[in-house]
Short mmCIF file of C-alpha atoms in Angstrom, two decimals:
data_model
loop_
_atom_site.label_atom_id
_atom_site.label_comp_id
_atom_site.label_asym_id
_atom_site.label_seq_id
_atom_site.Cartn_x
_atom_site.Cartn_y
_atom_site.Cartn_z
CA MET L 1 8.51 15.29 19.33
CA PRO L 2 5.01 15.78 17.09
CA VAL L 3 6.43 16.50 13.54
CA PRO L 4 7.16 20.61 12.58
CA PRO L 5 3.75 22.14 11.95
CA ASP L 6 5.50 23.44 8.32
CA LEU L 7 6.67 20.57 7.09
CA ALA L 8 3.38 20.71 4.35
CA GLY L 9 3.35 21.87 1.34
CA ARG L 10 7.16 20.50 1.39
CA THR L 11 8.17 18.82 -1.46
CA PHE L 12 11.30 16.53 -0.88
CA ALA L 13 13.63 15.54 -3.57
CA PRO L 14 13.76 12.72 -6.11
CA THR L 15 14.25 9.12 -4.52
CA ALA L 16 17.32 7.49 -6.22
CA PRO L 17 16.20 5.69 -9.39
CA TYR L 18 14.86 2.55 -9.23
CA ASP L 19 16.36 0.06 -11.76
CA VAL L 20 13.41 -2.59 -12.02
CA SER L 21 14.80 -6.76 -12.93
CA ALA L 22 12.44 -8.57 -14.78
CA ALA L 23 13.66 -10.39 -11.11
CA LYS L 24 12.51 -7.89 -8.63
CA ILE L 25 9.00 -8.16 -10.28
CA ALA L 26 9.33 -11.88 -10.05
CA GLU L 27 9.97 -12.02 -6.36
CA PHE L 28 7.26 -8.60 -5.26
CA SER L 29 4.60 -11.34 -7.49
CA ALA L 30 6.02 -14.75 -5.76
CA ALA L 31 5.25 -13.01 -2.76
CA VAL L 32 2.17 -12.11 -3.99
CA GLY L 33 1.35 -14.75 -5.50
CA GLN L 34 0.17 -12.85 -8.92
CA PRO L 35 2.26 -13.97 -12.15
CA ALA L 36 3.91 -11.17 -14.06
CA GLY L 37 1.31 -10.20 -16.62
CA PRO L 38 2.14 -9.55 -20.21
CA ASP L 39 5.34 -8.03 -20.94
CA GLY L 40 6.51 -8.40 -17.49
CA GLN L 41 4.42 -6.33 -16.15
CA ALA L 42 4.26 -5.95 -12.31
CA PRO L 43 1.01 -6.47 -9.57
CA PRO L 44 -0.91 -2.67 -9.58
CA THR L 45 0.60 -2.23 -5.81
CA PHE L 46 4.48 -2.93 -6.81
CA PRO L 47 5.05 0.86 -6.82
CA ILE L 48 4.69 1.02 -3.14
CA VAL L 49 8.47 -0.29 -3.63
CA VAL L 50 9.15 2.66 -4.78
CA ALA L 51 6.87 4.89 -2.87
CA PHE L 52 8.29 3.43 0.81
CA GLY L 53 11.63 4.54 -0.54
CA ALA L 54 10.27 8.10 -0.26
CA MET L 55 8.67 7.92 2.29
CA THR L 56 11.64 6.08 4.60
CA ASP L 57 13.60 9.99 3.19
CA LEU L 58 10.71 11.26 4.95
CA MET L 59 10.57 10.09 7.87
CA ARG L 60 14.93 10.06 8.34
CA ASP L 61 14.58 14.02 7.47
CA PRO L 62 16.81 15.21 10.18
CA GLU L 63 14.05 17.75 10.16
CA VAL L 64 10.84 15.22 10.43
CA GLY L 65 12.93 12.43 12.46
CA ILE L 66 9.71 9.45 13.23
CA SER L 67 10.44 6.38 13.56
CA LEU L 68 8.90 3.74 11.49
CA GLN L 69 7.41 1.46 14.47
CA ASN L 70 5.43 4.73 15.28
CA VAL L 71 3.58 5.34 12.13
CA VAL L 72 0.81 3.76 10.60
CA HIS L 73 -1.11 3.55 7.42
CA ALA L 74 -3.63 5.01 7.29
CA ASP L 75 -4.93 4.88 3.26
CA GLN L 76 -3.31 3.97 0.52
CA ARG L 77 -3.94 5.42 -3.66
CA PHE L 78 -2.35 4.37 -6.25
CA GLU L 79 -3.19 7.25 -9.78
CA ILE L 80 -2.14 4.73 -12.80
CA THR L 81 -0.92 6.22 -15.98
CA ARG L 82 1.05 2.70 -17.11
CA PRO L 83 1.72 -0.63 -14.82
CA VAL L 84 5.15 -1.08 -14.26
CA VAL L 85 7.62 -3.33 -16.68
CA PRO L 86 11.28 -4.65 -16.16
CA GLY L 87 14.00 -2.44 -17.48
CA ASP L 88 11.80 1.02 -16.14
CA VAL L 89 14.12 3.08 -14.10
CA LEU L 90 11.25 4.85 -11.57
CA VAL L 91 11.75 7.98 -8.58
CA ALA L 92 9.73 8.88 -6.55
CA GLU L 93 9.21 12.46 -5.75
CA LEU L 94 7.27 13.23 -2.33
CA THR L 95 5.32 15.47 -1.22
CA VAL L 96 3.43 16.53 1.93
CA ASP L 97 0.03 17.83 0.96
CA THR L 98 -1.90 18.29 4.52
CA LEU L 99 -0.82 17.73 7.88
CA ARG L 100 -3.59 17.54 10.93
CA GLN L 101 -2.22 17.02 14.71
CA ARG L 102 -4.83 16.58 16.84
CA GLY L 103 -4.93 14.28 20.59
CA GLY L 104 -0.99 13.98 19.82
CA ALA L 105 -1.09 12.21 16.41
CA ASP L 106 0.33 14.24 13.00
CA PHE L 107 -2.02 12.53 10.23
CA ILE L 108 0.56 13.40 7.18
CA GLY L 109 -0.41 13.09 3.59
CA THR L 110 1.23 12.29 1.57
CA ARG L 111 1.18 11.79 -3.29
CA SER L 112 4.10 10.71 -3.84
CA GLU L 113 4.70 11.00 -8.12
CA VAL L 114 6.47 7.74 -10.09
CA THR L 115 7.89 8.87 -13.40
CA ASP L 116 10.39 6.95 -15.56
CA ALA L 117 13.67 7.54 -16.84
CA SER L 118 11.77 9.80 -20.21
CA GLY L 119 9.66 11.41 -16.95
CA ALA L 120 7.20 10.21 -17.70
CA HIS L 121 4.28 9.52 -14.84
CA VAL L 122 3.20 5.68 -14.51
CA CYS L 123 1.30 6.67 -11.10
CA THR L 124 1.19 8.82 -8.35
CA ALA L 125 0.83 6.44 -5.10
CA PHE L 126 -1.36 8.45 -1.70
CA ALA L 127 -0.47 7.18 1.38
CA THR L 128 -1.30 8.47 4.40
CA LEU L 129 1.15 8.00 7.68
CA VAL L 130 -0.77 8.38 11.40
CA HIS L 131 2.72 9.79 13.33
CA ARG L 132 1.94 8.67 17.22
CA ALA L 133 5.55 9.76 19.29
CA PRO L 134 6.03 7.45 22.42
CA GLU L 135 4.97 9.15 25.94
CA PRO L 136 7.57 10.31 27.51
CA THR L 137 7.89 8.09 30.28
CA ASP L 138 8.01 5.38 27.52
CA LEU L 139 11.68 6.22 26.14
CA PRO L 140 14.90 4.94 27.42
CA MET S 1 -14.38 -10.72 -22.44
CA THR S 2 -13.81 -7.02 -20.26
CA LEU S 3 -15.48 -5.95 -17.08
CA THR S 4 -19.06 -5.52 -16.93
CA PRO S 5 -21.30 -3.31 -14.09
CA GLY S 6 -23.89 -5.18 -12.81
CA ALA S 7 -21.00 -8.86 -12.00
CA ASP S 8 -20.88 -9.56 -8.79
CA LEU S 9 -17.34 -10.35 -8.49
CA GLY S 10 -15.03 -13.40 -5.90
CA PRO S 11 -14.84 -14.45 -3.58
CA SER S 12 -11.51 -14.85 -3.50
CA GLN S 13 -9.54 -16.48 -0.22
CA PHE S 14 -6.26 -16.32 0.45
CA PRO S 15 -4.41 -17.37 3.36
CA ILE S 16 -1.93 -14.53 5.55
CA THR S 17 1.25 -16.45 7.04
CA ARG S 18 3.91 -15.13 9.42
CA ALA S 19 6.47 -17.27 6.54
CA ASP S 20 4.39 -14.85 4.20
CA LEU S 21 4.55 -11.47 5.62
CA VAL S 22 8.44 -12.23 6.14
CA ARG S 23 8.53 -12.78 2.15
CA TYR S 24 7.01 -9.48 1.48
CA ALA S 25 8.68 -7.42 3.71
CA GLY S 26 11.48 -8.53 1.92
CA ALA S 27 10.20 -7.82 -2.03
CA SER S 28 8.97 -4.44 -0.46
CA GLY S 29 11.33 -3.29 1.43
CA ASP S 30 9.07 -2.96 4.46
CA PHE S 31 11.33 -4.14 7.46
CA ASN S 32 8.71 -2.27 10.11
CA PRO S 33 9.40 -5.34 12.84
CA ILE S 34 5.70 -5.45 14.32
CA HIS S 35 5.58 -6.80 11.10
CA TRP S 36 7.34 -9.73 12.37
CA SER S 37 8.51 -9.71 16.29
CA GLU S 38 6.34 -9.92 18.35
CA ARG S 39 8.41 -8.31 21.18
CA VAL S 40 8.51 -5.25 19.47
CA ALA S 41 4.42 -5.33 17.75
CA THR S 42 3.44 -5.67 21.70
CA ASP S 43 5.79 -3.09 23.68
CA VAL S 44 4.28 -0.32 20.94
CA GLY S 45 0.63 -1.33 22.37
CA LEU S 46 -0.32 -3.98 18.90
CA PRO S 47 -2.63 -7.71 19.71
CA GLY S 48 0.53 -9.17 18.49
CA VAL S 49 2.07 -9.44 14.95
CA LEU S 50 0.45 -7.67 12.15
CA ALA S 51 -0.10 -7.96 8.38
CA HIS S 52 2.06 -5.57 6.18
CA GLY S 53 -1.08 -3.31 4.87
CA MET S 54 0.28 -2.63 1.82
CA PHE S 55 0.26 -7.00 1.70
CA THR S 56 -3.87 -7.39 2.06
CA MET S 57 -3.69 -4.39 -0.34
CA ALA S 58 -1.86 -6.88 -3.12
CA LEU S 59 -4.69 -9.91 -2.25
CA ALA S 60 -6.79 -7.46 -2.85
CA GLY S 61 -5.37 -6.20 -6.25
CA ARG S 62 -5.13 -10.34 -7.16
CA ALA S 63 -8.03 -10.61 -6.88
CA LEU S 64 -8.51 -7.70 -8.26
CA SER S 65 -6.22 -8.25 -11.19
CA SER S 66 -7.71 -11.74 -11.92
CA TRP S 67 -11.70 -10.19 -12.59
CA LEU S 68 -9.65 -8.07 -15.55
CA GLY S 69 -10.28 -9.21 -19.32
CA PRO S 70 -6.93 -8.95 -20.72
CA ASP S 71 -8.10 -5.13 -22.52
CA ASP S 72 -9.29 -3.76 -19.36
CA ARG S 73 -6.84 -1.08 -18.03
CA LEU S 74 -6.63 -0.18 -14.06
CA VAL S 75 -7.12 3.12 -13.51
CA SER S 76 -6.83 3.62 -9.79
CA PHE S 77 -7.20 1.11 -6.70
CA GLY S 78 -7.58 2.85 -3.64
CA VAL S 79 -8.50 1.27 0.43
CA ARG S 80 -8.41 2.05 3.76
CA PHE S 81 -6.34 0.09 6.17
CA SER S 82 -9.62 0.03 8.60
CA LYS S 83 -9.05 -3.53 11.12
CA PRO S 84 -4.92 -4.63 11.79
CA VAL S 85 -5.07 -8.21 10.25
CA VAL S 86 -3.51 -9.87 13.27
CA VAL S 87 -1.46 -13.05 11.79
CA PRO S 88 -0.94 -15.56 14.33
CA ASP S 89 2.46 -17.96 14.74
CA ASP S 90 1.15 -20.69 13.97
CA ASP S 91 0.69 -22.71 10.51
CA ALA S 92 -2.37 -22.38 9.18
CA GLY S 93 -2.25 -17.81 9.81
CA VAL S 94 -5.50 -16.81 8.55
CA ALA S 95 -7.60 -16.72 5.53
CA LEU S 96 -8.49 -13.44 4.22
CA GLU S 97 -11.53 -12.46 1.23
CA VAL S 98 -12.65 -10.68 -1.27
CA THR S 99 -15.33 -9.77 -3.15
CA GLY S 100 -16.50 -7.26 -5.96
CA VAL S 101 -19.35 -5.32 -7.49
CA ALA S 102 -19.25 -3.91 -10.13
CA THR S 103 -20.32 -0.88 -11.23
CA GLU S 104 -20.76 1.87 -13.72
CA GLY S 105 -18.25 4.50 -12.75
CA GLU S 106 -17.31 8.35 -14.67
CA GLU S 107 -16.23 8.70 -17.99
CA GLY S 108 -16.73 5.23 -19.67
CA ARG S 109 -15.35 3.46 -16.40
CA VAL S 110 -16.33 0.17 -15.14
CA ARG S 111 -15.94 0.68 -10.70
CA VAL S 112 -15.95 -1.65 -8.36
CA ASP S 113 -16.30 -1.79 -4.90
CA LEU S 114 -14.30 -4.30 -3.10
CA THR S 115 -15.66 -6.30 0.51
CA VAL S 116 -12.27 -7.18 2.19
CA THR S 117 -12.08 -9.51 5.28
CA VAL S 118 -10.69 -11.83 8.07
CA ALA S 119 -13.18 -14.17 9.00
CA GLY S 120 -16.36 -11.61 8.66
CA GLU S 121 -15.36 -8.38 9.99
CA LYS S 122 -13.89 -5.50 7.31
CA VAL S 123 -10.28 -5.09 6.92
CA LEU S 124 -10.05 -2.33 4.52
CA GLY S 125 -12.62 0.50 3.70
CA GLN S 126 -13.18 2.24 0.80
CA ALA S 127 -11.31 0.12 -0.74
CA ARG S 128 -12.63 0.67 -4.52
CA ALA S 129 -10.72 0.70 -8.06
CA GLU S 130 -11.79 2.16 -11.54
CA VAL S 131 -11.53 0.35 -14.56
CA ALA S 132 -10.86 0.86 -18.54
CA PRO S 133 -12.77 -0.62 -20.31
CA GLY S 134 -11.18 -2.83 -23.38
CA ALA S 135 -12.83 -2.71 -26.75
#
């Protein structure tokens, strides 16, 4: 099933607040092999942890209902106001900026605004997700 | 030290093994089985287990961060995931190589164009960053 055509323009509820601990940054840093920076700054792609939560909420939405394994991440861009540091409490609010449907695939252009506990901007994460529904004959 | 236009950056090389993908899945929260299960990956038509695009981007970001001066500030960083990185189930994995070229950007910023390859083939497209240089 393709996603509903009226998905474009929809803004989803913000994700649950995410408490960023030094331990979580250390775990991410170890996984990418990049030690935390001054003041415990997380590596630059760390905000994907929060933005991915927003993308997961989008995929699980009853009106969207797409399975992660049928989704390809086509591109990703961060516009960064400041690095993430331990003690940050972050939320991501995702908007579907664009939706193109062609060749049986949905090209979903998303923008997730990541803000801290004061509501100040931390970064914006832009991602294009390409969804290909399985062929009907492939369904169990 | 600050990043200056005209600089040739890298190369930086990073191995990627299945163990790295499992560790990244846990740290990032992206448990898509195409990044750890050969069965699921091939069932959905992929050539094998793929590295998370965000993991390859993170390694490019690691190289990028190593090229910045202490007061330089990363303003934007973007990539297209142009070619999947298939990671074999062995101890060696694959080697990701990252190089960069710094040029003058807009508004006094430095633009960095990154080239990210595995076995000589580009795996990220339009990989670029903008840096606000420190004093």
